[in-house]
Coordinates of C-alpha atoms in Angstrom, one line a residue:
M204 CA -6.9 8.7 6.7
R205 CA -5.1 10.6 3.8
H206 CA -1.7 11.6 5.4
P207 CA -2.0 15.8 4.2
F208 CA 1.9 15.8 3.5
L209 CA 2.5 12.2 1.5
A210 CA -1.1 13.6 -0.4
G211 CA 1.2 16.8 -1.8
A212 CA 4.5 14.8 -1.7
A213 CA 3.1 12.1 -4.1
A214 CA 1.9 14.6 -6.3
V215 CA 5.1 16.5 -6.8
I216 CA 6.7 13.5 -7.2
T217 CA 4.9 12.3 -9.7
A218 CA 4.9 14.8 -11.4
A219 CA 8.5 14.6 -11.1
A220 CA 8.8 11.3 -11.9
L221 CA 6.8 11.2 -15.3
A222 CA 8.6 14.4 -16.5
A223 CA 11.7 12.8 -16.2
C224 CA 10.7 9.9 -17.5
G225 CA 9.2 10.8 -20.1
S226 CA 5.6 9.7 -20.1
S227 CA 14.5 9.0 5.3
S228 CA 13.1 7.4 7.1
G229 CA 14.3 8.4 10.7
G230 CA 14.5 6.5 13.7
G231 CA 12.1 5.7 16.4
E232 CA 11.5 4.7 19.4
E233 CA 9.7 1.4 20.9
K234 CA 5.6 2.0 22.3
T235 CA 4.7 -0.5 25.2
A236 CA 1.4 0.2 26.9
G237 CA 1.0 2.9 29.2
A238 CA 4.0 4.8 27.1
G239 CA 2.6 8.1 25.9
P240 CA -0.7 9.7 26.2
G241 CA -3.4 6.8 25.7
A242 CA -4.7 6.7 22.3
S243 CA -8.6 5.7 22.1
A244 CA -8.4 5.2 18.2
G245 CA -11.6 5.5 17.0
P246 CA -13.5 5.0 13.5
V247 CA -11.3 6.4 10.9
A248 CA -11.9 8.0 7.4
G249 CA -10.4 6.2 4.4
A250 CA -11.3 2.3 5.4
P251 CA -8.1 0.0 4.9
A252 CA -8.0 -2.8 2.6
E253 CA -10.2 -6.1 3.9
P254 CA -10.6 -4.8 7.6
S255 CA -11.7 -6.4 10.2
G256 CA -10.4 -9.9 8.8
S257 CA -13.5 -8.9 6.0
A258 CA -13.8 -8.3 2.1
P259 CA -12.6 -5.0 1.3
A260 CA -15.0 -2.0 2.4
G261 CA -17.2 -0.4 -0.7
P262 CA -19.3 -1.6 -2.9
R263 CA -17.6 -3.9 -6.0
A264 CA -18.6 -4.1 -9.3
S265 CA -19.5 -8.1 -10.1
R266 CA -17.5 -9.8 -13.0
S267 CA -20.4 -10.3 -14.8
S268 CA -20.9 -6.5 -14.9
E269 CA -17.2 -5.8 -16.3
P270 CA -16.7 -4.8 -19.8
P271 CA -15.6 -7.7 -22.2
K272 CA -11.9 -8.0 -22.5
T273 CA -9.7 -7.9 -25.8
P274 CA -8.8 -11.6 -26.3
T275 CA -5.2 -12.4 -26.1
D276 CA -4.6 -12.7 -29.3
E277 CA -5.2 -9.5 -30.7
L278 CA -3.6 -7.5 -28.0
T279 CA -1.4 -6.0 -30.9
P280 CA 0.2 -2.6 -30.4
A281 CA -1.2 0.1 -33.6
T282 CA 2.7 -0.2 -35.0
G283 CA 5.7 -2.3 -33.6
T284 CA 5.1 -5.5 -31.3
F285 CA 4.8 -5.8 -27.2
T286 CA 7.3 -7.6 -25.1
K287 CA 6.7 -10.5 -23.8
K288 CA 6.0 -9.1 -20.2
Q289 CA 4.0 -6.4 -21.6
K290 CA 1.5 -8.9 -23.5
K291 CA 1.3 -10.8 -19.9
Y292 CA 0.6 -7.5 -18.4
L293 CA -2.2 -6.8 -20.3
V294 CA -3.6 -10.1 -20.7
D295 CA -7.8 -9.7 -19.4
R296 CA -6.6 -5.9 -18.5
V297 CA -7.9 -4.3 -22.1
P298 CA -11.8 -3.6 -22.0
K299 CA -13.0 -4.5 -25.9
G300 CA -12.9 -1.3 -28.1
M301 CA -9.5 0.4 -25.9
D302 CA -6.2 0.4 -27.1
P303 CA -4.0 -1.6 -25.5
A304 CA -1.3 1.2 -25.7
A305 CA -3.0 3.2 -23.4
V306 CA -3.5 0.6 -20.5
L307 CA 0.6 -0.6 -21.5
Q308 CA 1.4 2.8 -20.5
T309 CA -0.8 3.5 -17.0
G310 CA 1.0 0.1 -16.1
Q311 CA 4.5 2.0 -17.1
E312 CA 3.8 5.2 -15.3
T313 CA 3.0 3.1 -12.1
C314 CA 6.6 2.0 -12.2
D315 CA 7.8 5.3 -12.8
R316 CA 6.4 6.6 -10.0
L317 CA 7.4 3.2 -7.5
T318 CA 11.1 3.6 -9.1
Y319 CA 10.8 7.5 -8.1
L320 CA 9.5 7.1 -4.8
V321 CA 11.9 4.4 -3.9
K322 CA 14.5 7.0 -4.5
V323 CA 13.2 9.2 -2.2
D324 CA 11.9 7.2 0.6
R325 CA 11.3 3.3 0.3
D326 CA 8.8 3.2 3.2
I327 CA 6.8 5.9 1.7
A328 CA 6.8 4.5 -1.6
T329 CA 6.0 1.2 0.1
G330 CA 3.2 2.9 2.2
A331 CA 1.7 4.8 -0.6
V332 CA 1.2 1.1 -2.3
A333 CA -0.5 -0.1 1.4
T334 CA -3.0 3.0 1.1
G335 CA -3.6 2.8 -2.2
E336 CA -2.3 6.1 -3.3
I337 CA -0.1 4.3 -6.0
A338 CA -3.0 1.7 -7.5
D339 CA -2.5 -1.5 -9.1
A340 CA 1.4 -1.8 -7.9
E341 CA 0.7 -5.5 -8.0
P342 CA -0.3 -6.5 -11.7
A343 CA 3.0 -4.0 -12.5
A344 CA 5.6 -5.1 -10.5
R345 CA 4.9 -8.6 -11.2
Q346 CA 5.1 -7.9 -15.1
L347 CA 6.4 -5.0 -15.9
C348 CA 9.2 -3.4 -13.1
T349 CA 10.1 -6.9 -11.4
Q350 CA 12.7 -5.2 -9.2
H351 CA 9.6 -4.1 -6.9
R352 CA 8.1 -7.1 -6.4
K353 CA 9.3 -7.2 -2.4
L354 CA 8.4 -3.8 -1.9
V355 CA 4.7 -4.8 -3.1
A356 CA 4.4 -7.8 -1.2
E357 CA 5.7 -6.0 1.9
A358 CA 3.1 -3.4 1.4
S359 CA 0.3 -6.3 1.4
R360 CA 1.5 -7.1 4.8
A361 CA 1.1 -3.5 5.9
Y362 CA -1.5 -1.7 7.9
P363 CA -3.0 1.4 6.4
D364 CA -5.0 3.3 9.3
G365 CA -7.5 1.6 10.6
R366 CA -8.7 -1.5 12.5
Y367 CA -7.5 -4.8 12.1
E368 CA -8.8 -8.3 13.7
G369 CA -9.7 -11.7 13.1
A370 CA -7.9 -13.1 9.5
R371 CA -5.9 -9.6 9.3
L372 CA -4.5 -9.2 12.5
R373 CA -1.0 -10.7 11.9
P374 CA 1.3 -10.6 15.5
G375 CA 5.0 -9.3 14.7
G376 CA 6.8 -5.8 15.1
Y377 CA 6.1 -2.8 13.1
R378 CA 7.3 0.5 12.6
D379 CA 5.4 3.9 11.5
V380 CA 5.7 5.6 8.4
A381 CA 4.9 9.2 8.8
P382 CA 2.9 10.1 11.6
T383 CA 0.6 13.1 12.0
K384 CA 0.4 14.9 15.5
N385 CA -2.9 13.1 15.9
C386 CA -1.6 9.4 15.5
G387 CA -3.0 7.2 17.6
W388 CA -2.9 3.4 18.3
E389 CA -4.1 1.0 20.4
I390 CA -4.2 -2.8 20.3
T391 CA -6.8 -5.2 22.9
G392 CA -6.7 -8.2 23.5
A393 CA -10.1 -10.7 25.3
N394 CA -12.7 -8.9 26.3
G395 CA -11.2 -5.7 25.4
K396 CA -8.8 -5.1 27.2
V397 CA -5.9 -2.6 26.1
L398 CA -2.9 -4.1 26.2
A399 CA -1.0 -1.7 24.5
S400 CA -1.5 1.9 23.4
G401 CA 0.1 5.5 22.3
S402 CA 0.3 8.8 20.1
S403 CA 2.7 11.0 18.9
D404 CA 2.3 14.8 19.4
D405 CA 5.9 15.4 18.4
E406 CA 5.2 13.6 14.7
R407 CA 8.4 11.0 15.8
R408 CA 8.2 7.6 14.1
S409 CA 7.2 4.8 16.1
R410 CA 8.0 1.7 16.7
I411 CA 5.8 -1.4 17.9
T412 CA 4.9 -4.9 18.9
I413 CA 1.3 -7.2 17.9
P414 CA 1.5 -10.0 20.3
A415 CA -0.1 -13.1 19.8
A416 CA -2.7 -12.5 22.6
A417 CA -4.0 -9.4 20.5
R418 CA -7.8 -9.7 18.9
A419 CA -7.4 -6.0 17.5
F420 CA -5.4 -3.5 16.5
T421 CA -6.8 0.1 15.5
S422 CA -5.1 3.1 14.0
T423 CA -5.1 6.6 13.2
G424 CA -3.2 9.2 11.6
C425 CA -0.2 7.3 11.7
Y426 CA -0.7 6.6 7.8
A427 CA 0.6 3.0 7.9
W428 CA 2.5 0.7 9.7
L429 CA 5.2 -1.8 7.9
P430 CA 5.9 -5.0 9.0
E431 CA 9.8 -5.2 9.5
G432 CA 12.4 -7.8 11.1
D433 CA 11.1 -11.7 10.8
N434 CA 7.6 -10.4 10.4
G435 CA 8.8 -8.0 7.1

């Protein structure tokens, strides 16, 4: 589910960031079984990355159907030269016939968005990467804005709204980013037994613990859950 506040905020923040560059989080409370109205979280819109321990939902183009990429030795700008890290970012990312500078600009704009959002609220920035609202953050942080590598790594361990089980379920502590009044979550164990559940009608941020006995975790309306403590 695309968080309504963040959808608007991200657009405003992104526009401001790009214009400027030329191209609080609150406390929470631990939620346990029986705390607050039980939320039987069902299917949610916007499937998370790799739900239920499987491959990401949605069709993916096969590698053979991708357009041919510009060879590394042909990655040159119309004027000037690329730096070493810029060229590394462009390797296998520029379709033949496309200006590599345009692809580089996209990566730099991603870095600009990350930098600005971190200044506003680091948790929101991490959540935006986790939910895919900031796309292609991993290659940008790996090569162009390395100061955001830790944030992107944290986002890869986060839980956007959705259902998780199997290999995607990791025990540990988590905090939500920006819950709506419809935020609900549920942790189930063997045979579907509810181990913990909760909901938020006051939009206060929460902390939960996914135990080792958990078999599934489902969230809706909470935007994203970020790992914390030793789990972060």
